[in-house]
Short mmCIF file of C-alpha atoms and ligand atoms in Angstrom, two decimals:
data_model
loop_
_atom_site.label_atom_id
_atom_site.label_comp_id
_atom_site.label_asym_id
_atom_site.label_seq_id
_atom_site.Cartn_x
_atom_site.Cartn_y
_atom_site.Cartn_z
CA MET A 287 0.03 -0.02 0.00
CA LYS A 288 1.26 3.43 -0.99
CA ARG A 289 1.31 6.31 1.51
CA LYS A 290 -1.04 9.03 0.53
CA VAL A 291 -0.96 12.88 0.66
CA MET A 292 -3.88 14.96 -0.67
CA VAL A 293 -3.30 18.36 -2.22
CA LEU A 294 -5.97 21.01 -3.02
CA THR A 295 -6.20 24.62 -4.02
CA GLY A 296 -8.69 26.83 -2.23
CA GLY A 297 -10.02 30.34 -2.58
CA GLY A 298 -9.35 32.64 -5.49
CA ASP A 299 -6.79 31.31 -8.09
CA CYS A 300 -3.48 33.01 -8.74
CA PRO A 301 -0.48 32.48 -10.95
CA GLY A 302 1.81 29.88 -9.44
CA LEU A 303 -0.67 27.33 -8.12
CA ASN A 304 0.37 24.71 -10.63
CA ALA A 305 4.06 25.30 -9.86
CA VAL A 306 3.31 24.32 -6.17
CA ILE A 307 1.40 21.25 -7.26
CA ARG A 308 4.18 20.24 -9.55
CA ALA A 309 6.81 20.77 -6.90
CA ILE A 310 4.96 18.61 -4.39
CA VAL A 311 4.60 15.78 -6.86
CA LYS A 312 8.29 16.05 -7.99
CA ARG A 313 9.55 16.07 -4.40
CA ALA A 314 7.18 13.18 -3.45
CA SER A 315 8.50 11.09 -6.41
CA GLN A 316 11.93 11.12 -4.90
CA GLU A 317 10.66 9.19 -1.86
CA ASP A 318 9.70 5.50 -1.92
CA ASN A 319 6.11 4.72 -1.84
CA TRP A 320 4.22 7.97 -1.83
CA GLU A 321 1.09 8.73 -3.88
CA VAL A 322 -0.10 12.35 -4.37
CA LEU A 323 -3.87 12.73 -4.75
CA GLY A 324 -5.41 16.00 -6.09
CA CYS A 325 -8.74 17.00 -4.63
CA ILE A 326 -10.98 18.81 -7.29
CA ASP A 327 -12.41 22.21 -6.51
CA SER A 328 -10.98 22.91 -3.17
CA PHE A 329 -12.47 20.47 -0.52
CA ASN A 330 -15.49 19.76 -2.71
CA GLY A 331 -13.74 16.68 -4.18
CA VAL A 332 -14.04 14.89 -0.82
CA LEU A 333 -17.44 16.32 -0.03
CA LYS A 334 -19.14 15.03 -3.20
CA THR A 335 -20.50 11.62 -4.09
CA PRO A 336 -18.80 10.10 -5.98
CA LEU A 337 -15.48 11.58 -4.78
CA GLU A 338 -13.50 13.70 -7.12
CA LEU A 339 -9.93 12.78 -6.59
CA VAL A 340 -7.21 12.45 -9.16
CA THR A 341 -3.82 10.74 -8.87
CA LEU A 342 -1.04 13.20 -9.62
CA ASP A 343 2.20 11.72 -11.02
CA LEU A 344 5.15 13.05 -12.97
CA ASN A 345 3.22 12.57 -16.16
CA SER A 346 0.21 14.68 -15.00
CA VAL A 347 2.35 17.54 -13.81
CA SER A 348 4.54 17.68 -16.91
CA GLY A 349 4.28 21.13 -18.53
CA ILE A 350 2.11 22.82 -15.82
CA LEU A 351 4.92 24.95 -14.38
CA VAL A 352 4.06 27.79 -16.76
CA LYS A 353 0.33 27.41 -16.64
CA GLY A 354 -1.85 29.96 -14.83
CA GLY A 355 -4.86 28.97 -12.79
CA THR A 356 -4.94 25.61 -11.16
CA ILE A 357 -5.34 22.10 -12.78
CA LEU A 358 -7.31 21.02 -9.69
CA GLY A 359 -9.93 23.78 -9.87
CA THR A 360 -10.78 25.94 -6.92
CA THR A 361 -13.72 27.87 -5.29
CA ASN A 362 -14.03 30.57 -2.84
CA LYS A 363 -17.61 29.55 -1.89
CA GLY A 364 -18.91 27.23 0.77
CA GLY A 365 -16.29 24.87 2.25
CA PRO A 366 -16.55 22.02 4.80
CA PHE A 367 -17.77 24.31 7.58
CA HIS A 368 -20.44 26.14 5.53
CA TYR A 369 -21.42 23.66 2.93
CA PRO A 370 -24.44 25.08 1.00
CA ILE A 371 -27.70 23.12 0.86
CA LYS A 372 -30.90 23.81 -0.90
CA ASN A 373 -33.99 23.68 1.35
CA SER A 374 -37.32 22.26 0.23
CA ASP A 375 -38.73 25.77 -0.15
CA GLY A 376 -35.94 26.58 -2.69
CA SER A 377 -33.96 28.78 -0.27
CA TRP A 378 -30.28 28.08 0.62
CA SER A 379 -28.56 27.49 3.98
CA SER A 380 -25.39 25.87 5.00
CA ILE A 381 -24.27 22.98 7.21
CA ASP A 382 -21.05 21.95 8.91
CA ARG A 383 -19.68 18.84 7.20
CA SER A 384 -16.12 19.09 8.62
CA GLU A 385 -16.36 15.89 10.86
CA GLU A 386 -17.78 13.84 8.10
CA MET A 387 -15.10 15.10 5.64
CA ILE A 388 -12.28 14.39 8.05
CA LYS A 389 -13.47 10.86 8.53
CA THR A 390 -13.70 10.31 4.70
CA ILE A 391 -10.05 11.58 4.35
CA LYS A 392 -8.88 9.25 7.14
CA ASP A 393 -10.93 6.26 5.78
CA LEU A 394 -9.16 6.81 2.39
CA GLY A 395 -5.84 6.28 4.13
CA ILE A 396 -4.69 9.80 3.44
CA GLU A 397 -1.98 10.66 5.91
CA ALA A 398 -1.68 14.40 5.26
CA VAL A 399 -3.36 17.23 3.41
CA ILE A 400 -1.66 20.15 1.77
CA ASN A 401 -4.07 23.23 1.43
CA ILE A 402 -2.75 25.82 -0.95
CA GLY A 403 -4.75 28.93 -0.23
CA GLY A 404 -4.96 32.55 1.14
CA ASP A 405 -6.19 33.77 4.53
CA GLY A 406 -9.65 32.34 4.32
CA SER A 407 -8.36 28.92 3.26
CA GLN A 408 -5.80 28.84 6.04
CA ARG A 409 -8.51 29.72 8.64
CA ILE A 410 -10.27 26.57 7.28
CA SER A 411 -6.87 24.70 7.62
CA LYS A 412 -6.61 25.76 11.21
CA ALA A 413 -10.10 24.75 12.12
CA LEU A 414 -9.60 21.33 10.44
CA TYR A 415 -6.28 20.87 12.31
CA ASP A 416 -7.99 21.66 15.62
CA ARG A 417 -10.45 18.82 14.76
CA GLY A 418 -7.67 16.37 14.21
CA LEU A 419 -6.77 16.56 10.57
CA ASN A 420 -3.07 16.33 9.62
CA ILE A 421 -2.87 19.43 7.44
CA ILE A 422 -0.19 21.83 6.20
CA GLY A 423 -0.86 25.22 4.52
CA VAL A 424 0.84 26.92 1.62
CA PRO A 425 0.13 30.70 1.29
CA LYS A 426 -1.02 32.02 -2.09
CA THR A 427 -2.76 35.21 -3.13
CA ILE A 428 -2.17 38.13 -5.43
CA ASP A 429 -3.07 40.41 -2.52
CA ASN A 430 0.11 39.66 -0.53
CA ASP A 431 -1.85 40.23 2.65
CA LEU A 432 -0.54 37.39 4.88
CA SER A 433 1.72 38.82 7.63
CA ALA A 434 3.70 35.65 8.31
CA THR A 435 5.36 35.54 4.89
CA ASP A 436 7.46 38.18 3.13
CA PHE A 437 5.62 37.42 -0.10
CA THR A 438 2.89 35.15 -1.29
CA PHE A 439 3.36 33.75 -4.85
CA GLY A 440 1.09 35.26 -7.46
CA PHE A 441 1.62 38.73 -6.14
CA GLN A 442 4.64 39.65 -8.24
CA THR A 443 2.89 38.40 -11.43
CA ALA A 444 -0.07 40.59 -10.60
CA VAL A 445 2.19 43.61 -10.06
CA GLN A 446 3.89 42.84 -13.43
CA THR A 447 0.52 42.72 -15.18
CA VAL A 448 -0.66 46.06 -13.63
CA THR A 449 2.74 47.65 -14.34
CA GLU A 450 2.65 46.71 -18.03
CA ASP A 451 -0.93 48.06 -18.28
CA ILE A 452 0.02 51.37 -16.64
CA ASP A 453 2.75 51.64 -19.30
CA LYS A 454 0.11 51.36 -21.93
CA LEU A 455 -2.15 53.89 -20.23
CA VAL A 456 0.78 56.46 -20.07
CA THR A 457 1.04 56.53 -23.88
CA THR A 458 -2.71 57.19 -24.41
CA ALA A 459 -2.98 59.54 -21.43
CA SER A 460 -0.06 61.69 -22.65
CA SER A 461 -1.42 61.81 -26.30
CA HIS A 462 -4.78 63.05 -25.03
CA ASN A 463 -3.71 65.12 -21.98
CA ARG A 464 -5.95 62.94 -19.88
CA VAL A 465 -6.24 61.82 -16.35
CA PHE A 466 -6.34 57.96 -16.05
CA ILE A 467 -7.61 56.17 -13.10
CA MET A 468 -6.53 52.47 -12.86
CA GLU A 469 -8.44 50.44 -10.21
CA VAL A 470 -6.53 47.41 -9.02
CA MET A 471 -7.26 44.41 -6.73
CA GLY A 472 -5.83 43.73 -3.24
CA ARG A 473 -8.80 43.69 -0.96
CA ASP A 474 -8.00 45.62 2.24
CA ALA A 475 -4.25 45.76 1.41
CA GLY A 476 -2.63 48.28 -0.89
CA TRP A 477 0.33 46.23 -1.92
CA ILE A 478 -0.53 45.74 -5.62
CA ALA A 479 -1.36 49.40 -5.96
CA LEU A 480 1.76 50.57 -4.12
CA HIS A 481 4.29 48.31 -5.98
CA SER A 482 2.68 48.98 -9.44
CA ALA A 483 2.43 52.68 -8.82
CA ILE A 484 6.15 52.80 -8.20
CA ALA A 485 7.07 50.52 -11.01
CA GLY A 486 4.75 52.24 -13.53
CA GLY A 487 5.76 55.75 -12.50
CA ALA A 488 2.23 56.77 -11.44
CA ASP A 489 1.46 60.23 -9.99
CA VAL A 490 -1.14 59.26 -7.37
CA CYS A 491 -1.45 55.98 -5.42
CA ILE A 492 -4.54 55.55 -3.32
CA ILE A 493 -4.61 52.67 -0.80
CA PRO A 494 -6.97 51.42 1.95
CA GLU A 495 -4.35 51.99 4.61
CA MET A 496 -4.33 55.78 3.87
CA PRO A 497 -7.81 57.09 3.32
CA TYR A 498 -7.91 60.02 0.87
CA ASN A 499 -9.00 63.59 0.79
CA ILE A 500 -10.16 64.51 -2.76
CA GLU A 501 -8.72 68.06 -2.58
CA LYS A 502 -5.22 66.68 -2.22
CA ILE A 503 -5.64 64.49 -5.32
CA LYS A 504 -7.13 67.41 -7.30
CA ASP A 505 -4.08 69.59 -6.33
CA LYS A 506 -1.78 66.96 -7.59
CA ILE A 507 -3.58 66.56 -10.86
CA GLU A 508 -3.30 70.33 -11.46
CA LYS A 509 0.42 70.27 -10.82
CA ARG A 510 0.75 67.75 -13.69
CA TYR A 511 -0.64 70.18 -16.29
CA ILE A 512 0.93 73.31 -17.79
CA ASN A 513 -1.33 75.45 -20.03
CA GLY A 514 -3.71 72.53 -20.34
CA ARG A 515 -1.05 70.06 -21.40
CA GLY A 516 0.05 67.15 -19.30
CA PHE A 517 -1.39 63.88 -18.03
CA CYS A 518 -1.87 62.12 -14.72
CA ILE A 519 -1.91 58.46 -13.79
CA ILE A 520 -3.80 57.50 -10.59
CA VAL A 521 -3.65 53.93 -9.24
CA VAL A 522 -6.37 53.20 -6.74
CA ALA A 523 -6.70 49.97 -4.78
CA GLU A 524 -10.20 48.37 -4.80
CA GLY A 525 -10.39 48.61 -0.94
CA ALA A 526 -9.48 52.35 -0.80
CA TYR A 527 -11.98 54.87 0.58
CA SER A 528 -12.26 58.58 1.24
CA GLN A 529 -11.78 60.14 4.63
CA SER A 530 -15.31 61.56 4.59
CA LYS A 531 -17.26 58.57 3.25
CA GLY A 532 -15.68 55.43 4.61
CA LYS A 533 -15.39 51.97 3.09
CA ILE A 534 -17.62 50.73 0.31
CA TYR A 535 -18.44 47.16 -0.56
CA GLN A 536 -21.39 44.98 -1.53
CA GLU A 537 -22.88 41.79 -0.16
CA SER A 538 -22.68 39.06 -2.69
CA LYS A 539 -25.85 37.32 -3.87
CA GLU A 540 -23.88 34.20 -4.95
CA ILE A 541 -24.77 31.06 -2.94
CA GLY A 542 -22.05 30.23 -0.43
CA TYR A 543 -20.01 33.38 -1.15
CA TYR A 544 -19.29 34.97 2.21
CA ASN A 545 -16.61 37.58 1.14
CA GLU A 546 -17.30 41.26 0.84
CA LYS A 547 -17.35 42.21 -2.85
CA LEU A 548 -15.01 45.11 -3.40
CA GLY A 549 -14.78 47.24 -6.60
CA GLY A 550 -16.28 50.43 -7.76
CA ILE A 551 -14.02 52.97 -6.01
CA GLY A 552 -12.47 53.99 -9.27
CA ASN A 553 -15.81 55.26 -10.56
CA ILE A 554 -16.61 56.99 -7.31
CA LEU A 555 -13.27 58.70 -7.42
CA MET A 556 -13.77 59.84 -10.96
CA ASN A 557 -17.16 61.38 -10.10
CA GLU A 558 -15.68 63.02 -6.97
CA LEU A 559 -12.89 64.57 -9.04
CA ILE A 560 -15.36 65.97 -11.51
CA ASP A 561 -17.55 67.28 -8.68
CA ALA A 562 -14.44 68.83 -7.07
CA GLY A 563 -13.90 70.81 -10.32
CA VAL A 564 -11.27 68.86 -12.27
CA LYS A 565 -11.88 69.96 -15.89
CA HIS A 566 -9.43 67.60 -17.69
CA ASP A 567 -10.80 64.53 -19.32
CA ILE A 568 -10.82 61.57 -16.94
CA ARG A 569 -11.00 57.93 -17.93
CA LEU A 570 -11.23 54.89 -15.83
CA THR A 571 -9.67 51.39 -16.33
CA VAL A 572 -10.77 48.63 -13.93
CA LEU A 573 -8.24 45.80 -14.48
CA GLY A 574 -10.20 43.16 -12.54
CA HIS A 575 -9.32 39.45 -12.86
CA VAL A 576 -6.79 39.97 -15.58
CA GLN A 577 -4.50 40.44 -12.55
CA ARG A 578 -5.13 36.91 -11.39
CA GLY A 579 -4.73 35.22 -14.81
CA GLY A 580 -1.88 34.16 -17.10
CA THR A 581 1.43 32.54 -16.70
CA PRO A 582 3.50 33.14 -13.50
CA ILE A 583 6.54 35.35 -13.84
CA ALA A 584 9.90 33.65 -12.93
CA TYR A 585 9.84 35.06 -9.36
CA ASP A 586 6.53 33.43 -8.66
CA ARG A 587 7.55 30.09 -10.35
CA ILE A 588 10.58 29.99 -8.06
CA LEU A 589 8.76 30.96 -4.82
CA ALA A 590 5.85 28.53 -5.57
CA SER A 591 8.39 25.76 -6.33
CA GLU A 592 10.21 26.39 -2.96
CA PHE A 593 6.80 26.42 -1.16
CA GLY A 594 5.87 23.04 -2.80
CA VAL A 595 9.16 21.26 -2.03
CA LYS A 596 9.01 22.54 1.54
CA ALA A 597 5.36 21.52 2.03
CA PHE A 598 6.08 17.89 1.08
CA GLU A 599 9.16 17.90 3.37
CA MET A 600 6.96 19.03 6.21
CA VAL A 601 4.63 16.01 5.46
CA LEU A 602 7.71 13.76 5.88
CA GLU A 603 8.58 15.52 9.13
CA LYS A 604 4.89 15.43 10.28
CA LYS A 605 4.99 19.24 10.81
CA PHE A 606 1.20 19.52 10.78
CA GLY A 607 -0.79 22.57 11.84
CA GLN A 608 1.82 24.79 10.16
CA MET A 609 1.90 27.03 7.13
CA VAL A 610 4.98 27.34 4.87
CA VAL A 611 6.46 30.87 4.91
CA TYR A 612 9.19 32.86 3.15
CA ARG A 613 11.19 34.96 5.62
CA HIS A 614 14.20 36.18 3.76
CA PRO A 615 16.53 34.33 3.29
CA GLU A 616 14.75 31.13 4.53
CA ILE A 617 11.78 29.15 3.57
CA ASN A 618 10.29 28.15 6.91
CA SER A 619 6.96 27.45 8.62
CA VAL A 620 4.78 28.97 11.31
CA SER A 621 1.76 27.68 13.27
CA PHE A 622 -1.69 28.38 11.76
CA ASP A 623 -2.41 30.65 14.76
CA LYS A 624 0.48 32.91 13.75
CA ALA A 625 -0.24 32.62 10.04
CA ILE A 626 -3.73 34.05 10.29
CA LYS A 627 -3.32 36.33 13.35
CA GLU A 628 -3.23 39.56 11.51
CA PRO A 629 -3.32 40.80 7.93
CA HIS A 630 -0.25 42.15 6.26
CA LEU A 631 -1.01 45.83 5.42
CA VAL A 632 0.99 48.70 4.14
CA GLU A 633 2.36 50.93 6.94
CA ALA A 634 2.34 54.67 6.27
CA ASN A 635 5.87 55.02 7.62
CA SER A 636 7.33 52.05 5.75
CA ARG A 637 10.31 52.07 3.42
CA LEU A 638 8.32 51.70 0.27
CA VAL A 639 5.88 54.40 1.09
CA LYS A 640 8.75 56.74 1.80
CA THR A 641 10.32 55.77 -1.55
CA ALA A 642 7.08 56.61 -3.29
CA MET A 643 6.87 59.96 -1.46
CA GLY A 644 10.43 60.62 -2.45
CA LEU A 645 9.44 60.07 -6.01
CA GLY A 646 6.57 62.64 -5.61
CA ILE A 647 3.75 60.10 -5.61
CA GLU A 648 0.78 61.58 -3.91
CA PHE A 649 -1.20 59.30 -1.47
CA GLY A 650 -3.91 61.91 -1.02
CA ASN A 651 -4.19 61.36 2.72
O1 F6P B 731 -8.16 37.72 -3.00
C1 F6P B 731 -7.86 37.74 -4.34
C2 F6P B 731 -8.89 38.59 -5.08
O2 F6P B 731 -8.54 38.68 -6.38
C3 F6P B 731 -9.08 40.04 -4.54
O3 F6P B 731 -8.08 40.85 -4.88
C4 F6P B 731 -10.42 40.36 -4.98
O4 F6P B 731 -11.08 41.33 -4.25
C5 F6P B 731 -11.13 39.06 -4.92
O5 F6P B 731 -10.17 38.04 -4.99
C6 F6P B 731 -12.12 38.84 -6.08
O6 F6P B 731 -12.75 37.65 -5.87
P1 F6P B 731 -13.73 36.98 -6.82
O7 F6P B 731 -12.82 36.06 -7.71
O8 F6P B 731 -14.59 36.14 -6.03
O9 F6P B 731 -14.44 37.98 -7.66
#
C-alpha cells in the first residue's frame, strides 16, 4: 500500500498554483512509496459523491509549471464548515460537514493534506487541524496580505501585469492630455497598488491604509498640467476609501460566497474629481481578474516551487498545523495561529511608502 498525501487549491486562483502542485509531486516522487492525490475544486472533491480525486504523477504535472490557474480547480464559496444546501422551499442555507469530511479523508488512508490557499483557506486549515486533521498550509494570493510571509506567490505576477498596463495607459494619457484612473485588486491591502504605482511611474497612489482627501488628489492633478497640457496616472486599490465617506463594498448574492465584494471605488473617485472641479478629461480602467490570470513570472514560479518542495518535506517531518512561509533568506513554517493572526497591510511610515513619497507620488491622505 502506498502512503497518501492529498493536495488541494482553495479560494481565488492566482499564478503559481500549478508550480506548487508540480513541486509537491516532483519532491514526493523522490521518496519511496508515496502517492499524491489531487482534490478537485478545493475540498469539494471529498465532499461530493462520488468523490472527485485524481492521482497526480510526474506525467500529469509535466508542463504545468508555466500554466496560470490551477489544474485542480478551486472555489471561494462554501467549504466544509459552511457547505451550501438547498432547502425544500428553494432557499439556501449551510451545514457543517467538517467531521464527516475528516472521517472520509482518514478512511481513504490519506496521511496528510496540503491546502494551498489564502487567509480564508488557512482559517479553514486551522479549524480542520483543531479537529484532528493532519494538514499543512501553503500561502497564495495576489493580494500579498498574509503577515507571516514576506511574499505570497502570485503577487509579483499581478504587479507585473498592472505595471505593463500602466505603461500602456501612459502613452494614451499623454497623447490626449488625460487623467487616467486604474483600479486594481488587493482587498484591504494596498500592496498591488503601491508596487505597481512605483514600477509604473504613477502620480497618485490611493490605498486602503491611507484614506484619501479628494482636494489633495485634485491639487496633484493640477500640478501635472501646464497650459492645459499634461497627463496624470492614478492607481487606486479596490479597498480604498475617502476620509469623509468610509469603506464601500457589496454583499454578494452568490450562494455560499461570504466575502465582501469590493470594486467600484475608481468610478466613485472619478465622479468626486469631476464634482471637485477637475476639468481635464478623466478615463477609468478597472483591471479586474486579468490580474489573477496568465502565466506566473519567474519570481513566482521559483517561490511557488520552493513552497511546494518545503510543504512535502513538512509532510515527511509530520509538521502539521503549520503554514509554509518565506522569511528572507529562509523558507520556513509557522503555526496556523500565527499565520492568520493579523493581515499584512501597508504601513504609512514604511520604506516603500517613503520611496514613493520621495518620487513625488501623492497618497492623497
Ligand atoms: O483575494 C484575491 C482577489 O482577487 C481580491 O483581490 C479580489 O477582491 C477578490 O479576490 C475577487 O474575488 P472573486 O474572484 O470572487 O471575484
